[in-house]
Amino acid sequence: MATSLHSNQTSFLQILLAKPKPNINTPISSYVTIRCGPRSNRGPLVKGRVLSIEAIQAVQTLKRSQRSDPTSLPITVSKTLSRLIKADLIAALNELLRQDQCGLALQVFSTFRSEYQPELSLYAAVVKALSRNAMTEDIDRLIVDLEEAGGGVHWDDKGVITLVRAVIGSGRRESTVRIYGMLKKSGLLGSKDGEYMVGSLSKGLRRFGEVALADEIDREFGRFYKGNVVKLTV
């Protein structure tokens, strides 16, 4: 029995000795953290923004066409954008705006408007990019297009406020006057929900020298915003 026990212990020791020793040069984990620097001077994508393959390819195709043969750009725009669904059109537009590719962005926006009614927040995003790139005359043309869209525009409070702030911030007096006219027709200014936009329009128009219009806003809609310190009588 002692012989058997000794034999078992010997066999166990042989198994242990036969196991290969771990290589200290072998990495503990097969996952390696890779940190990539920016590929260009552009900032990183906004957190949460995901572009589809179709949207990425559309952006790349438009930029390549603009560089190589600008005369063929209208044809390229038509062929490239006709294959995109609504979400991809918006994604491509926002990415071009982010890259300050405003000329291409306007092409995409024009295509989008031919098929869908953009929300006012999208107009505001275009206005901000145009202002950032000193393309202020294009802002006026954009607001004229918005005015011509007429009843198809959905004047939501958040979108209106964003657009009003963007246009006033860009210093466009004529466009601000147009927006006031559109809002007045829509009836949105005559409600308590229009409090902020009424105050912004009044201050903006007064800053642009449109004192008569600013007084009109204070007189007709001043009761809807707390910032009205101008006391006027009818």
mmCIF file of C-alpha atoms in Angstrom:
data_model
loop_
_atom_site.group_PDB
_atom_site.id
_atom_site.type_symbol
_atom_site.label_atom_id
_atom_site.label_comp_id
_atom_site.label_asym_id
_atom_site.label_seq_id
_atom_site.Cartn_x
_atom_site.Cartn_y
_atom_site.Cartn_z
ATOM 1 C CA MET A 1 0.000 0.000 0.000
ATOM 2 C CA ALA A 2 2.881 2.325 0.807
ATOM 3 C CA THR A 3 4.391 1.477 -2.550
ATOM 4 C CA SER A 4 1.101 2.385 -4.283
ATOM 5 C CA LEU A 5 0.864 5.738 -2.480
ATOM 6 C CA HIS A 6 4.441 6.575 -3.367
ATOM 7 C CA SER A 7 3.736 5.702 -6.966
ATOM 8 C CA ASN A 8 0.699 8.038 -7.089
ATOM 9 C CA GLN A 9 2.684 10.918 -5.577
ATOM 10 C CA THR A 10 5.440 10.386 -8.113
ATOM 11 C CA SER A 11 2.978 10.444 -10.979
ATOM 12 C CA PHE A 12 1.406 13.694 -9.722
ATOM 13 C CA LEU A 13 4.820 15.330 -9.418
ATOM 14 C CA GLN A 14 5.703 14.229 -12.925
ATOM 15 C CA ILE A 15 2.509 15.845 -14.285
ATOM 16 C CA LEU A 16 3.261 19.109 -12.523
ATOM 17 C CA LEU A 17 6.846 19.149 -13.761
ATOM 18 C CA ALA A 18 5.732 18.317 -17.291
ATOM 19 C CA LYS A 19 3.428 21.400 -17.520
ATOM 20 C CA PRO A 20 5.102 24.192 -19.485
ATOM 21 C CA LYS A 21 6.152 27.200 -17.493
ATOM 22 C CA PRO A 22 4.438 30.482 -18.383
ATOM 23 C CA ASN A 23 6.434 32.796 -20.634
ATOM 24 C CA ILE A 24 6.927 36.064 -18.820
ATOM 25 C CA ASN A 25 7.209 37.820 -22.186
ATOM 26 C CA THR A 26 3.674 36.845 -23.185
ATOM 27 C CA PRO A 27 1.222 39.788 -22.757
ATOM 28 C CA ILE A 28 -1.421 39.284 -20.133
ATOM 29 C CA SER A 29 -4.227 40.426 -22.398
ATOM 30 C CA SER A 30 -4.684 40.228 -26.169
ATOM 31 C CA TYR A 31 -6.556 43.606 -26.182
ATOM 32 C CA VAL A 32 -4.406 46.611 -26.967
ATOM 33 C CA THR A 33 -5.583 50.180 -26.435
ATOM 34 C CA ILE A 34 -4.949 52.273 -29.548
ATOM 35 C CA ARG A 35 -5.172 56.035 -29.396
ATOM 36 C CA CYS A 36 -5.464 57.811 -32.742
ATOM 37 C CA GLY A 37 -4.797 61.483 -33.166
ATOM 38 C CA PRO A 38 -6.980 63.669 -35.381
ATOM 39 C CA ARG A 39 -6.554 63.112 -39.126
ATOM 40 C CA SER A 40 -6.936 66.818 -39.855
ATOM 41 C CA ASN A 41 -7.572 70.155 -38.169
ATOM 42 C CA ARG A 42 -11.277 69.341 -37.855
ATOM 43 C CA GLY A 43 -12.593 68.559 -34.429
ATOM 44 C CA PRO A 44 -13.914 65.143 -33.463
ATOM 45 C CA LEU A 45 -17.449 64.079 -34.200
ATOM 46 C CA VAL A 46 -20.021 65.258 -31.724
ATOM 47 C CA LYS A 47 -20.674 62.589 -29.121
ATOM 48 C CA GLY A 48 -23.579 60.403 -30.125
ATOM 49 C CA ARG A 49 -23.430 61.293 -33.818
ATOM 50 C CA VAL A 50 -23.302 58.225 -36.031
ATOM 51 C CA LEU A 51 -23.075 58.547 -39.789
ATOM 52 C CA SER A 52 -24.257 55.715 -41.962
ATOM 53 C CA ILE A 53 -21.981 54.344 -44.670
ATOM 54 C CA GLU A 54 -24.261 55.927 -47.273
ATOM 55 C CA ALA A 55 -23.998 59.376 -45.660
ATOM 56 C CA ILE A 56 -20.210 59.123 -45.343
ATOM 57 C CA GLN A 57 -19.852 58.050 -48.975
ATOM 58 C CA ALA A 58 -22.117 60.904 -50.096
ATOM 59 C CA VAL A 59 -20.020 63.491 -48.249
ATOM 60 C CA GLN A 60 -16.789 62.075 -49.665
ATOM 61 C CA THR A 61 -18.185 61.912 -53.210
ATOM 62 C CA LEU A 62 -19.402 65.521 -53.134
ATOM 63 C CA LYS A 63 -16.120 66.837 -51.768
ATOM 64 C CA ARG A 64 -14.119 64.832 -54.313
ATOM 65 C CA SER A 65 -16.278 66.116 -57.172
ATOM 66 C CA GLN A 66 -15.906 69.708 -55.986
ATOM 67 C CA ARG A 67 -12.123 69.380 -55.941
ATOM 68 C CA SER A 68 -11.669 67.533 -59.224
ATOM 69 C CA ASP A 69 -14.379 68.929 -61.511
ATOM 70 C CA PRO A 70 -16.680 71.622 -60.071
ATOM 71 C CA THR A 71 -18.566 71.868 -63.382
ATOM 72 C CA SER A 72 -19.900 68.339 -62.923
ATOM 73 C CA LEU A 73 -20.997 68.979 -59.340
ATOM 74 C CA PRO A 74 -24.743 69.482 -60.106
ATOM 75 C CA ILE A 75 -24.873 66.078 -61.843
ATOM 76 C CA THR A 76 -22.926 64.466 -59.008
ATOM 77 C CA VAL A 77 -25.243 66.030 -56.432
ATOM 78 C CA SER A 78 -28.315 64.724 -58.252
ATOM 79 C CA LYS A 79 -26.976 61.178 -58.626
ATOM 80 C CA THR A 80 -25.475 60.967 -55.141
ATOM 81 C CA LEU A 81 -28.312 62.434 -53.095
ATOM 82 C CA SER A 82 -31.164 60.736 -54.942
ATOM 83 C CA ARG A 83 -30.165 57.443 -53.332
ATOM 84 C CA LEU A 84 -30.257 58.736 -49.765
ATOM 85 C CA ILE A 85 -33.150 58.406 -47.362
ATOM 86 C CA LYS A 86 -34.279 61.367 -45.258
ATOM 87 C CA ALA A 87 -32.131 60.527 -42.225
ATOM 88 C CA ASP A 88 -29.000 60.169 -44.360
ATOM 89 C CA LEU A 89 -29.664 63.473 -46.127
ATOM 90 C CA ILE A 90 -29.849 65.238 -42.768
ATOM 91 C CA ALA A 91 -26.723 63.444 -41.535
ATOM 92 C CA ALA A 92 -24.773 64.405 -44.665
ATOM 93 C CA LEU A 93 -25.977 68.012 -44.383
ATOM 94 C CA ASN A 94 -24.981 68.307 -40.726
ATOM 95 C CA GLU A 95 -21.566 66.794 -41.410
ATOM 96 C CA LEU A 96 -20.882 69.236 -44.251
ATOM 97 C CA LEU A 97 -21.955 72.109 -42.002
ATOM 98 C CA ARG A 98 -19.649 70.823 -39.286
ATOM 99 C CA GLN A 99 -16.769 70.821 -41.759
ATOM 100 C CA ASP A 100 -17.730 74.347 -42.925
ATOM 101 C CA GLN A 101 -18.345 73.034 -46.436
ATOM 102 C CA CYS A 102 -21.162 75.527 -46.801
ATOM 103 C CA GLY A 103 -21.360 75.521 -50.601
ATOM 104 C CA LEU A 104 -21.940 71.767 -50.653
ATOM 105 C CA ALA A 105 -24.216 71.994 -47.628
ATOM 106 C CA LEU A 106 -26.474 74.434 -49.475
ATOM 107 C CA GLN A 107 -26.674 71.980 -52.376
ATOM 108 C CA VAL A 108 -27.753 69.216 -49.991
ATOM 109 C CA PHE A 109 -30.197 71.530 -48.222
ATOM 110 C CA SER A 110 -31.763 72.521 -51.540
ATOM 111 C CA THR A 111 -32.233 68.851 -52.423
ATOM 112 C CA PHE A 112 -33.717 68.163 -49.000
ATOM 113 C CA ARG A 113 -36.185 71.059 -49.323
ATOM 114 C CA SER A 114 -37.344 69.766 -52.702
ATOM 115 C CA GLU A 115 -38.572 66.573 -51.021
ATOM 116 C CA TYR A 116 -39.243 67.442 -47.389
ATOM 117 C CA GLN A 117 -40.136 70.425 -45.220
ATOM 118 C CA PRO A 118 -37.103 71.137 -43.031
ATOM 119 C CA GLU A 119 -37.610 71.942 -39.374
ATOM 120 C CA LEU A 120 -36.679 75.459 -38.320
ATOM 121 C CA SER A 121 -33.793 74.105 -36.252
ATOM 122 C CA LEU A 122 -32.236 72.865 -39.496
ATOM 123 C CA TYR A 123 -32.583 76.330 -41.015
ATOM 124 C CA ALA A 124 -30.903 77.709 -37.895
ATOM 125 C CA ALA A 125 -27.992 75.271 -38.236
ATOM 126 C CA VAL A 126 -27.439 76.398 -41.824
ATOM 127 C CA VAL A 127 -27.642 80.073 -40.807
ATOM 128 C CA LYS A 128 -25.019 79.585 -38.079
ATOM 129 C CA ALA A 129 -22.594 77.893 -40.469
ATOM 130 C CA LEU A 130 -23.106 80.566 -43.134
ATOM 131 C CA SER A 131 -22.531 83.306 -40.555
ATOM 132 C CA ARG A 132 -19.395 81.556 -39.311
ATOM 133 C CA ASN A 133 -18.035 81.558 -42.864
ATOM 134 C CA ALA A 134 -19.028 85.163 -43.687
ATOM 135 C CA MET A 135 -21.607 84.014 -46.269
ATOM 136 C CA THR A 136 -24.165 86.496 -44.980
ATOM 137 C CA GLU A 137 -25.892 87.194 -48.295
ATOM 138 C CA ASP A 138 -26.754 83.503 -48.504
ATOM 139 C CA ILE A 139 -28.516 83.888 -45.151
ATOM 140 C CA ASP A 140 -30.847 86.488 -46.665
ATOM 141 C CA ARG A 141 -31.580 84.213 -49.637
ATOM 142 C CA LEU A 142 -32.269 81.340 -47.263
ATOM 143 C CA ILE A 143 -34.797 83.377 -45.263
ATOM 144 C CA VAL A 144 -36.480 84.483 -48.509
ATOM 145 C CA ASP A 145 -36.846 80.802 -49.416
ATOM 146 C CA LEU A 146 -38.345 80.178 -45.985
ATOM 147 C CA GLU A 147 -40.817 83.007 -46.506
ATOM 148 C CA GLU A 148 -41.822 81.637 -49.906
ATOM 149 C CA ALA A 149 -42.480 78.228 -48.343
ATOM 150 C CA GLY A 150 -45.489 79.893 -46.697
ATOM 151 C CA GLY A 151 -47.970 77.657 -44.931
ATOM 152 C CA GLY A 152 -45.779 74.579 -45.219
ATOM 153 C CA VAL A 153 -43.584 75.774 -42.364
ATOM 154 C CA HIS A 154 -44.136 74.347 -38.890
ATOM 155 C CA TRP A 155 -43.487 77.230 -36.498
ATOM 156 C CA ASP A 156 -42.493 75.313 -33.376
ATOM 157 C CA ASP A 157 -41.396 77.424 -30.414
ATOM 158 C CA LYS A 158 -37.963 75.888 -29.947
ATOM 159 C CA GLY A 159 -37.131 76.051 -33.646
ATOM 160 C CA VAL A 160 -38.290 79.664 -33.927
ATOM 161 C CA ILE A 161 -36.202 80.798 -30.970
ATOM 162 C CA THR A 162 -33.122 79.022 -32.338
ATOM 163 C CA LEU A 163 -33.607 80.578 -35.768
ATOM 164 C CA VAL A 164 -34.289 84.081 -34.415
ATOM 165 C CA ARG A 165 -31.152 83.987 -32.292
ATOM 166 C CA ALA A 166 -29.073 82.680 -35.216
ATOM 167 C CA VAL A 167 -30.271 85.368 -37.635
ATOM 168 C CA ILE A 168 -29.882 88.218 -35.147
ATOM 169 C CA GLY A 169 -26.469 86.872 -34.165
ATOM 170 C CA SER A 170 -25.420 86.946 -37.816
ATOM 171 C CA GLY A 171 -26.289 90.662 -37.967
ATOM 172 C CA ARG A 172 -28.847 90.340 -40.780
ATOM 173 C CA ARG A 173 -31.315 93.193 -40.398
ATOM 174 C CA GLU A 174 -33.410 92.416 -43.486
ATOM 175 C CA SER A 175 -33.788 88.751 -42.554
ATOM 176 C CA THR A 176 -34.792 89.651 -39.003
ATOM 177 C CA VAL A 177 -37.515 91.954 -40.363
ATOM 178 C CA ARG A 178 -38.755 89.151 -42.632
ATOM 179 C CA ILE A 179 -38.898 86.690 -39.759
ATOM 180 C CA TYR A 180 -40.903 89.155 -37.702
ATOM 181 C CA GLY A 181 -43.392 89.475 -40.557
ATOM 182 C CA MET A 182 -43.700 85.698 -40.873
ATOM 183 C CA LEU A 183 -44.167 85.228 -37.140
ATOM 184 C CA LYS A 184 -46.774 87.961 -37.001
ATOM 185 C CA LYS A 185 -48.772 86.230 -39.730
ATOM 186 C CA SER A 186 -48.439 82.868 -38.017
ATOM 187 C CA GLY A 187 -50.017 84.222 -34.824
ATOM 188 C CA LEU A 188 -47.272 82.693 -32.713
ATOM 189 C CA LEU A 189 -46.248 86.040 -31.238
ATOM 190 C CA GLY A 190 -49.694 86.613 -29.781
ATOM 191 C CA SER A 191 -49.414 83.805 -27.252
ATOM 192 C CA LYS A 192 -47.712 83.359 -23.936
ATOM 193 C CA ASP A 193 -45.451 80.728 -25.513
ATOM 194 C CA GLY A 194 -43.954 83.470 -27.681
ATOM 195 C CA GLU A 195 -42.553 85.355 -24.697
ATOM 196 C CA TYR A 196 -38.864 84.797 -25.397
ATOM 197 C CA MET A 197 -39.006 85.304 -29.158
ATOM 198 C CA VAL A 198 -40.945 88.566 -28.746
ATOM 199 C CA GLY A 199 -38.266 89.950 -26.441
ATOM 200 C CA SER A 200 -35.450 88.770 -28.712
ATOM 201 C CA LEU A 201 -37.048 90.284 -31.805
ATOM 202 C CA SER A 202 -37.691 93.598 -30.090
ATOM 203 C CA LYS A 203 -34.132 93.933 -28.855
ATOM 204 C CA GLY A 204 -32.652 92.702 -32.131
ATOM 205 C CA LEU A 205 -34.661 95.053 -34.322
ATOM 206 C CA ARG A 206 -33.900 97.984 -32.055
ATOM 207 C CA ARG A 207 -30.202 97.159 -32.314
ATOM 208 C CA PHE A 208 -30.469 97.156 -36.115
ATOM 209 C CA GLY A 209 -32.059 100.598 -36.081
ATOM 210 C CA GLU A 210 -35.580 99.339 -36.819
ATOM 211 C CA VAL A 211 -36.993 101.392 -33.949
ATOM 212 C CA ALA A 212 -40.511 101.690 -35.404
ATOM 213 C CA LEU A 213 -40.858 97.920 -35.736
ATOM 214 C CA ALA A 214 -39.400 97.369 -32.272
ATOM 215 C CA ASP A 215 -41.937 99.834 -30.850
ATOM 216 C CA GLU A 216 -44.700 98.006 -32.703
ATOM 217 C CA ILE A 217 -43.636 94.717 -31.133
ATOM 218 C CA ASP A 218 -43.535 96.285 -27.664
ATOM 219 C CA ARG A 219 -46.935 97.853 -28.176
ATOM 220 C CA GLU A 220 -48.707 94.795 -29.595
ATOM 221 C CA PHE A 221 -46.896 91.925 -27.905
ATOM 222 C CA GLY A 222 -44.868 93.459 -25.070
ATOM 223 C CA ARG A 223 -47.243 92.084 -22.452
ATOM 224 C CA PHE A 224 -45.977 88.601 -23.289
ATOM 225 C CA TYR A 225 -42.410 89.120 -22.149
ATOM 226 C CA LYS A 226 -40.945 90.426 -18.926
ATOM 227 C CA GLY A 227 -38.079 92.253 -20.613
ATOM 228 C CA ASN A 228 -40.387 94.961 -21.953
ATOM 229 C CA VAL A 229 -39.340 98.104 -20.147
ATOM 230 C CA VAL A 230 -40.637 100.464 -22.814
ATOM 231 C CA LYS A 231 -43.927 102.012 -21.798
ATOM 232 C CA LEU A 232 -46.018 102.851 -24.838
ATOM 233 C CA THR A 233 -49.615 103.894 -25.300
ATOM 234 C CA VAL A 234 -51.810 103.113 -28.255
#
